[in-house]
Coordinates of C-alpha atoms in Angstrom, one line a residue:
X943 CA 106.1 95.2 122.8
X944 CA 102.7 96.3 124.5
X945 CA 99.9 94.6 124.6
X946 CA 98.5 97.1 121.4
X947 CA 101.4 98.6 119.9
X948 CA 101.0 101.7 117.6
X949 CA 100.0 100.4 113.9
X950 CA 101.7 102.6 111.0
X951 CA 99.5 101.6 107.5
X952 CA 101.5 102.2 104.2
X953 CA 99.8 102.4 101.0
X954 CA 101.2 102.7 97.3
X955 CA 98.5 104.7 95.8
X956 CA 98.2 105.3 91.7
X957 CA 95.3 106.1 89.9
X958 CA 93.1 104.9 92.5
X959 CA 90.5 107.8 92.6
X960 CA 87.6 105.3 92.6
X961 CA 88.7 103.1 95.2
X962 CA 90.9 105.1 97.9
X963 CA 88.3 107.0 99.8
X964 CA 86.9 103.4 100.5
X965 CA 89.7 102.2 101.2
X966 CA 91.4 104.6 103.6
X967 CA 87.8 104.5 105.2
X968 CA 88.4 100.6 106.0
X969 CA 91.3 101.7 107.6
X970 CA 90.8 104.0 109.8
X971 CA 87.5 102.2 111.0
X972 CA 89.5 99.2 112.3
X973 CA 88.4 98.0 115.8
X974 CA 91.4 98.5 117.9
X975 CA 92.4 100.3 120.5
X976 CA 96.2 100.9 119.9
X977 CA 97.6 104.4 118.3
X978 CA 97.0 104.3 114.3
X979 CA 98.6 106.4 111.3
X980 CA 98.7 105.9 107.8
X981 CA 100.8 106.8 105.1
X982 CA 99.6 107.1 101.5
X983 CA 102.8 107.5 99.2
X984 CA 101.1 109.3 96.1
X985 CA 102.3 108.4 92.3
X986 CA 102.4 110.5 89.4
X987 CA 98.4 109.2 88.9
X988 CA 96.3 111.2 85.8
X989 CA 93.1 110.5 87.5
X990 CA 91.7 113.1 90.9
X991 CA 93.8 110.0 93.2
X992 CA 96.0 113.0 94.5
X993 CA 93.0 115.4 95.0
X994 CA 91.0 112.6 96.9
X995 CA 94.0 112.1 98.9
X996 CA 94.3 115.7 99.8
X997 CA 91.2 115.7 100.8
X998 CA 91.2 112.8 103.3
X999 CA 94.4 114.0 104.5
X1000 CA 93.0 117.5 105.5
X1001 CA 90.0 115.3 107.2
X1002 CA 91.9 113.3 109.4
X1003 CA 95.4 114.2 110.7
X1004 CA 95.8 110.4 111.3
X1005 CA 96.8 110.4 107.6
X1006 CA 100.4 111.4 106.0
X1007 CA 100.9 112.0 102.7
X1008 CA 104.2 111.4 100.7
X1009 CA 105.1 111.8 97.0
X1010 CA 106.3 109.1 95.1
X1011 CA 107.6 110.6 91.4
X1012 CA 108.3 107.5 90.2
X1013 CA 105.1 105.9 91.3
X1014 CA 106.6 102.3 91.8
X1015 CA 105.6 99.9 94.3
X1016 CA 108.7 99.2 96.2
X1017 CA 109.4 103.1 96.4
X1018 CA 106.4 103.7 97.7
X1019 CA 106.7 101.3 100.5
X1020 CA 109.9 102.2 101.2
X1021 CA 109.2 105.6 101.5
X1022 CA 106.0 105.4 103.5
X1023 CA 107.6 102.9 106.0
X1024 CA 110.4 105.5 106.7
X1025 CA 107.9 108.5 107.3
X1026 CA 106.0 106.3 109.8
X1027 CA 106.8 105.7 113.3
X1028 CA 105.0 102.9 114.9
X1029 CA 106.3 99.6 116.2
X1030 CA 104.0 97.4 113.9
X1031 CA 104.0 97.7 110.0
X1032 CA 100.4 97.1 107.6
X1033 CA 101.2 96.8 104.3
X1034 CA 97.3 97.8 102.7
X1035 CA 96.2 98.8 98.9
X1036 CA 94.4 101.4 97.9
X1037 CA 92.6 98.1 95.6
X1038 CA 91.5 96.7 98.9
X1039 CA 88.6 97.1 102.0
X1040 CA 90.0 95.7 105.2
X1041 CA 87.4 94.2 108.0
X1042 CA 87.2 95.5 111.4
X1043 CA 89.0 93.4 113.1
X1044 CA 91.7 93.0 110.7
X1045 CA 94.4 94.8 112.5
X1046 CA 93.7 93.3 115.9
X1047 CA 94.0 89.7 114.5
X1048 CA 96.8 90.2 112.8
X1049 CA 98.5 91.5 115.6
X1050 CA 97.3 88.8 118.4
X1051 CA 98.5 86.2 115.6
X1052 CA 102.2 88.2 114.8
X1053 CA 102.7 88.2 118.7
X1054 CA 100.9 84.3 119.2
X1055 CA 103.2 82.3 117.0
X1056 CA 106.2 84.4 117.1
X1057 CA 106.1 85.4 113.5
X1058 CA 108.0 88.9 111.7
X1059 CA 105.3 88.9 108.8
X1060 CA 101.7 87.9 108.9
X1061 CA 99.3 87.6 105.9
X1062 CA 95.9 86.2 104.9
X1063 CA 93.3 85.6 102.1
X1064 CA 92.7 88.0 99.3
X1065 CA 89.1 87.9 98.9
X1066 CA 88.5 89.1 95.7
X1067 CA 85.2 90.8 94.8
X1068 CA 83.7 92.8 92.1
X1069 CA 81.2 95.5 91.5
X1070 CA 80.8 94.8 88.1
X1071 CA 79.8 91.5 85.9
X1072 CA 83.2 91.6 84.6
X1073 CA 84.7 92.4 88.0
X1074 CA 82.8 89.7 89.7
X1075 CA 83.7 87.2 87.3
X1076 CA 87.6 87.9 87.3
X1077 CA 87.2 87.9 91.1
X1078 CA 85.6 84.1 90.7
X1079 CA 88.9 83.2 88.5
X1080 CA 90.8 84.8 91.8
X1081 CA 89.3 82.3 94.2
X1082 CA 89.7 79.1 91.4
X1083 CA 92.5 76.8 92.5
X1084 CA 92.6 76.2 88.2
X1085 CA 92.5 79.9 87.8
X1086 CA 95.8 81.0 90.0
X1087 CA 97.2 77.6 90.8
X1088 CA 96.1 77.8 94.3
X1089 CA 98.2 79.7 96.2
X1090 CA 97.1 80.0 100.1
X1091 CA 96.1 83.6 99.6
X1092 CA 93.9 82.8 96.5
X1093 CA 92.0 80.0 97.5
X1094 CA 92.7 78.8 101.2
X1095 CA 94.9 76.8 103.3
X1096 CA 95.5 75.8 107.0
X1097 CA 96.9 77.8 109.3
X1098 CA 100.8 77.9 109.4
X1099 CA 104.5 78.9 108.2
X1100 CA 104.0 80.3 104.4
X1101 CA 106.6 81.0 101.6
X1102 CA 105.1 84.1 101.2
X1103 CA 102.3 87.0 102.7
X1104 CA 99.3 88.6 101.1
X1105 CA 100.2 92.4 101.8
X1106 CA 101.5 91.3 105.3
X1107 CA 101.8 92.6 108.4
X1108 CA 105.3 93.1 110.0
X1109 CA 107.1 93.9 112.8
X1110 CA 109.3 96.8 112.5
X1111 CA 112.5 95.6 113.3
X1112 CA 112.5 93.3 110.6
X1113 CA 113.4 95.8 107.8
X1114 CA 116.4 96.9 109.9
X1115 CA 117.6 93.4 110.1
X1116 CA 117.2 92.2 107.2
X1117 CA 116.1 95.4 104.5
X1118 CA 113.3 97.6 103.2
X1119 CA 112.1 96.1 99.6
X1120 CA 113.7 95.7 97.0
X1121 CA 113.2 98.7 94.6
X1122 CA 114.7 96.6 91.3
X1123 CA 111.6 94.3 91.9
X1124 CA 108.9 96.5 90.6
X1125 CA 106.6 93.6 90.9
X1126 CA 107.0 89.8 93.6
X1127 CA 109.2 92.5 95.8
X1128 CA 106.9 91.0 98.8
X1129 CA 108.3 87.5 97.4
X1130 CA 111.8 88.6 98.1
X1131 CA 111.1 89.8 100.9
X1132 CA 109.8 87.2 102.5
X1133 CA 112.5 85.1 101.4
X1134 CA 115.1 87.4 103.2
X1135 CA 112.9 87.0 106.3
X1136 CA 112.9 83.4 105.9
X1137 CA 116.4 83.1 105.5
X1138 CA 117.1 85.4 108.9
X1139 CA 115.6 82.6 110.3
X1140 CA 112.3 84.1 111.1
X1141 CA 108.7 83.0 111.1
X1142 CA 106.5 84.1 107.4
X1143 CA 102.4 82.8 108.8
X1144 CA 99.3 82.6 107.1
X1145 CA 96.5 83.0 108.8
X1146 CA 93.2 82.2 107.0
X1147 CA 91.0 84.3 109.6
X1148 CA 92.5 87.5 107.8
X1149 CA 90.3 88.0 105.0
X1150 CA 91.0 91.2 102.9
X1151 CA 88.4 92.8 100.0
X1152 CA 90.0 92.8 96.8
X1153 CA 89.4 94.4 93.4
X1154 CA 90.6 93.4 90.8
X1155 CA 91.0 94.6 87.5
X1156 CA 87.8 95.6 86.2
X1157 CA 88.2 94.8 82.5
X1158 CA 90.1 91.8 80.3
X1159 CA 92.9 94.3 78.8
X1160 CA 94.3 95.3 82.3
X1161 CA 93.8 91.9 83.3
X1162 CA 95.7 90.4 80.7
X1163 CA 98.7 93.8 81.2
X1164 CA 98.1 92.9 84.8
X1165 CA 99.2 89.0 84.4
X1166 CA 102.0 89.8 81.6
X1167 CA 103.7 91.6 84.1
X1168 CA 103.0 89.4 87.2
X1169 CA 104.2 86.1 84.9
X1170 CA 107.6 88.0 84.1
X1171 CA 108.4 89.0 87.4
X1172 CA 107.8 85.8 88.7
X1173 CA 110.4 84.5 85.6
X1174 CA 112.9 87.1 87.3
X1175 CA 112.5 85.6 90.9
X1176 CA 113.0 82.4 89.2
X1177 CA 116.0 83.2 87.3
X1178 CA 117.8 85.1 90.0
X1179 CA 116.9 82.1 93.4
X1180 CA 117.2 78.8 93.1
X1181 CA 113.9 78.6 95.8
X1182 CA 111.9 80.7 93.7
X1183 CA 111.3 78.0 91.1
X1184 CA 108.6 75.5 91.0
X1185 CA 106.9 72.9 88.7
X1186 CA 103.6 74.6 89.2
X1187 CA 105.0 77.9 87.2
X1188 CA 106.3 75.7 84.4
X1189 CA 102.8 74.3 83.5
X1190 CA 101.3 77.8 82.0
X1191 CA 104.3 78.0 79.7
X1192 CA 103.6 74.1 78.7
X1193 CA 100.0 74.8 78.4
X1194 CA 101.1 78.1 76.3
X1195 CA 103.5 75.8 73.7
X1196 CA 100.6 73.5 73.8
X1197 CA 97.7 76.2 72.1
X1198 CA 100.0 77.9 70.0
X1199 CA 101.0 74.3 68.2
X1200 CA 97.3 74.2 67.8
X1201 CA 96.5 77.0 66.5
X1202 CA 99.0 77.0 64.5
X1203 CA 98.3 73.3 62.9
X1204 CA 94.9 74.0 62.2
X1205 CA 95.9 77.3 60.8
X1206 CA 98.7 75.4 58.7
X1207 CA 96.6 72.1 57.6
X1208 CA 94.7 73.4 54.8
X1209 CA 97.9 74.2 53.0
X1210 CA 100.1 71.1 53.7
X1211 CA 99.9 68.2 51.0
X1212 CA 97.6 65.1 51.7
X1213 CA 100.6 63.2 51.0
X1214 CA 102.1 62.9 54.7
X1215 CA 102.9 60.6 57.0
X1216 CA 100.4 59.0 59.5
X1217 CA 102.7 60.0 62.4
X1218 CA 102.5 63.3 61.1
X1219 CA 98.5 63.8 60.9
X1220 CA 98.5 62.1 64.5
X1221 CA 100.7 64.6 65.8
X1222 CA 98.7 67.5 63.9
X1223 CA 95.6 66.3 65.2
X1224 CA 97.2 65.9 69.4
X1225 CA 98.3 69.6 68.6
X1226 CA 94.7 70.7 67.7
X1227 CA 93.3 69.2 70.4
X1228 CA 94.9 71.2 73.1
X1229 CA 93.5 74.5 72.5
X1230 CA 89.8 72.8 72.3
X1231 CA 90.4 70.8 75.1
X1232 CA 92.2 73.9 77.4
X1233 CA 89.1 75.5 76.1
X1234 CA 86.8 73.3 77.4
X1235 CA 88.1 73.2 81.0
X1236 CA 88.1 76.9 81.3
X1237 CA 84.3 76.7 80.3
X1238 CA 83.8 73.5 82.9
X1239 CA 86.0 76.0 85.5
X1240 CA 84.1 78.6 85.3
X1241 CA 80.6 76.7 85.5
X1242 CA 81.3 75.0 88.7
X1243 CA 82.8 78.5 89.8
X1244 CA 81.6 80.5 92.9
X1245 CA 80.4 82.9 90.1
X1246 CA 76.9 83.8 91.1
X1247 CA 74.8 84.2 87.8
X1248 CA 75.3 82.1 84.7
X1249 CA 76.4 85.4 82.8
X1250 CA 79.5 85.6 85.4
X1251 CA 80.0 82.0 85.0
X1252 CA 80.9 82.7 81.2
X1253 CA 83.0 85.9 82.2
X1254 CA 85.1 83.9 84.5
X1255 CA 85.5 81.1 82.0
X1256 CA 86.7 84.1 79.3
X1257 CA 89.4 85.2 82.5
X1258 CA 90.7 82.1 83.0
X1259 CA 92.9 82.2 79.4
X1260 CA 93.8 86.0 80.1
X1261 CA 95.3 84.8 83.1
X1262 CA 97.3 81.6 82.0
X1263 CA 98.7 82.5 79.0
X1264 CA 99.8 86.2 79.1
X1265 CA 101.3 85.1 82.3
X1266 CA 102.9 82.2 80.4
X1267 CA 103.8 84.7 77.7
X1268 CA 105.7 87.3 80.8
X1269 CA 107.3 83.6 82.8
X1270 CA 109.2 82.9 79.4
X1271 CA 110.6 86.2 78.9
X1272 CA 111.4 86.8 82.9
X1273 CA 113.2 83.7 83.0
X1274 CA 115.2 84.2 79.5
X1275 CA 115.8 87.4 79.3
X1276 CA 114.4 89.1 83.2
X1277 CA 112.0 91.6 83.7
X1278 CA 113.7 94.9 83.7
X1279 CA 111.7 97.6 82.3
X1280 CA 108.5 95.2 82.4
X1281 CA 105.6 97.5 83.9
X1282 CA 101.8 97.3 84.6
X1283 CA 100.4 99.4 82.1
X1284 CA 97.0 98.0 83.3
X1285 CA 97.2 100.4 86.2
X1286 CA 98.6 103.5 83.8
X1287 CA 95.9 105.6 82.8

């Protein structure tokens, strides 16, 4: 491989019109001196995505357009990998502003430790209040759990890759993504690499601008679906279970019981046990308590104003528990059919 191989960019794009034109523009801006393309495999999207795409295409013949009917993920990438044609593969999102030097650090690390896929921090930001404070949950170890991705960790091997960048050869050893796994297909992925005996690396250096959702009710769509497809990875590899993922579903038993008791106490007879008031009043603790550590979370969050503070305390339960909510149905009954409707317009 030369010293700066070509870099072929793929990017799933759906209803993105507010964010693409940005993002494209973080792309093709990168500081390196190697040949660049990028491939934008277009969804059925109801916004003016496709018409902003057009657009930029028609601007810069650096930039190939695909269609996508289906507008999945792992279709997507699939299909923009196999209309590209360099040596090195960038996974970006249309969600997402890449820095400079992005490309040129991933590439000296991919080639430095050996590695077939290369990821880095998601540095979530926001334009909005609301954004801004989701994007504070983001970079909470309490609000994802604190994966390396999410909140930082040393350099090294990694289970997994934020987007990732790749080395060609790797999909014709070991596959293209999985197009059953609408969502955690780079997960899988990974894991196949891992298992070919190759080299998965984080790198903290790579930071990436990220935006998330911009409102609680795709948040909320947005973690259903995330929390069920990480029940499917579960249920179908024994490596893709973990203690850490059973604790939202314990914490999700735990405020539904209290809810439920308090809702339930003014109708039961004063006549029971003391075991049975003890156990009542454990049960309606847990939602007051759970609720008073999201508001302690989001207080000592990197939330800027104390407004944002409060919005990232409010994004910390539409996290945990519709993800909860998705875990226990993935791993019961899998996530087939289980979409984002978040990202449906």
């Amino acid at each position: 491989m030369t010293e700066n191989p070509g870099v072929s960019y793929v990017m799933p794009v759906l209803n993105e019109a507010g964010y693409l034109e940005d993002a494209v523009t973080s792309i093709l801006a990168q500081e390196y001196q190697g040949d660049k393309e990028l491939v934008l495999a277009l969804g059925p999207s109801t916004d003016d995505t496709n018409r902003v795409a057009e657009r930029l295409a028609k601007s810069d013949s650096r930039i190939k357009l695909v269609e996508n009917p289906l507008g999945r993920t792992p279709i997507a990438l699939n299909l923009a990998i196999r209309a590209s044609s360099h040596p090195i593969i960038i996974r970006v999102d249309a969600h997402s502003e890449i820095p400079s030097r992005y490309t040129q650090r991933g590439i000296e690390t991919l080639l430095r430790v050996g590695a077939h896929d290369v990821g880095g921090l998601m540095d979530a930001k926001g334009r909005t209040p609301i954004q801004r404070g989701i994007a504070a949950a983001y970079h909470s170890k309490f609000g994802f759990g604190g994966p390396a991705y999410h909140s930082g960790a040393p350099e090294g091997p990694a289970e997994s890759a934020y987007l990732g960048i790749f080395r060609r050869e790797v999909f014709d050893e070991v596959g293209y993504f999985n197009e059953e796994m609408w969502r955690a297909q780079d997960w899988e992925l990974c894991m196949r690499i891992r298992q070919a005996g190759h080299k998965v690396w984080f790198d903290p250096e790579l930071k990436v601008g990220y935006y998330p959702r911009d409102n609680f009710r795709p948040l909320v769509s947005q973690s259903f679906a995330s929390g069920t497809w990480r029940g499917e990875i579960a249920r179908r590899f024994p490596e893709g279970k973990s203690l850490r993922h059973d604790l939202p579903p314990i914490l999700l038993v735990g405020v539904t019981m209290g809810v439920a008791c308090t809702a339930a106490k003014p109708f039961m007879k004063k006549s029971h046990s003391k075991w049975t008031t003890i156990a009542m009043s454990l049960c309606q603790a847990a939602p007051v308590v759970y609720s008073g550590v999201c508001l302690a979370a989001g207080l000592t969050s990197k939330a800027s104003s104390f407004k944002e503070k409060l919005l990232t305390a409010l994004a910390f339960p539409m996290i945990h528990l519709p993800w909860a909510a998705g875990y226990i149905k993935g791993r019961v009954v899998g996530a087939s059919g289980t979409l984002d409707k978040g990202r449906v317009k």
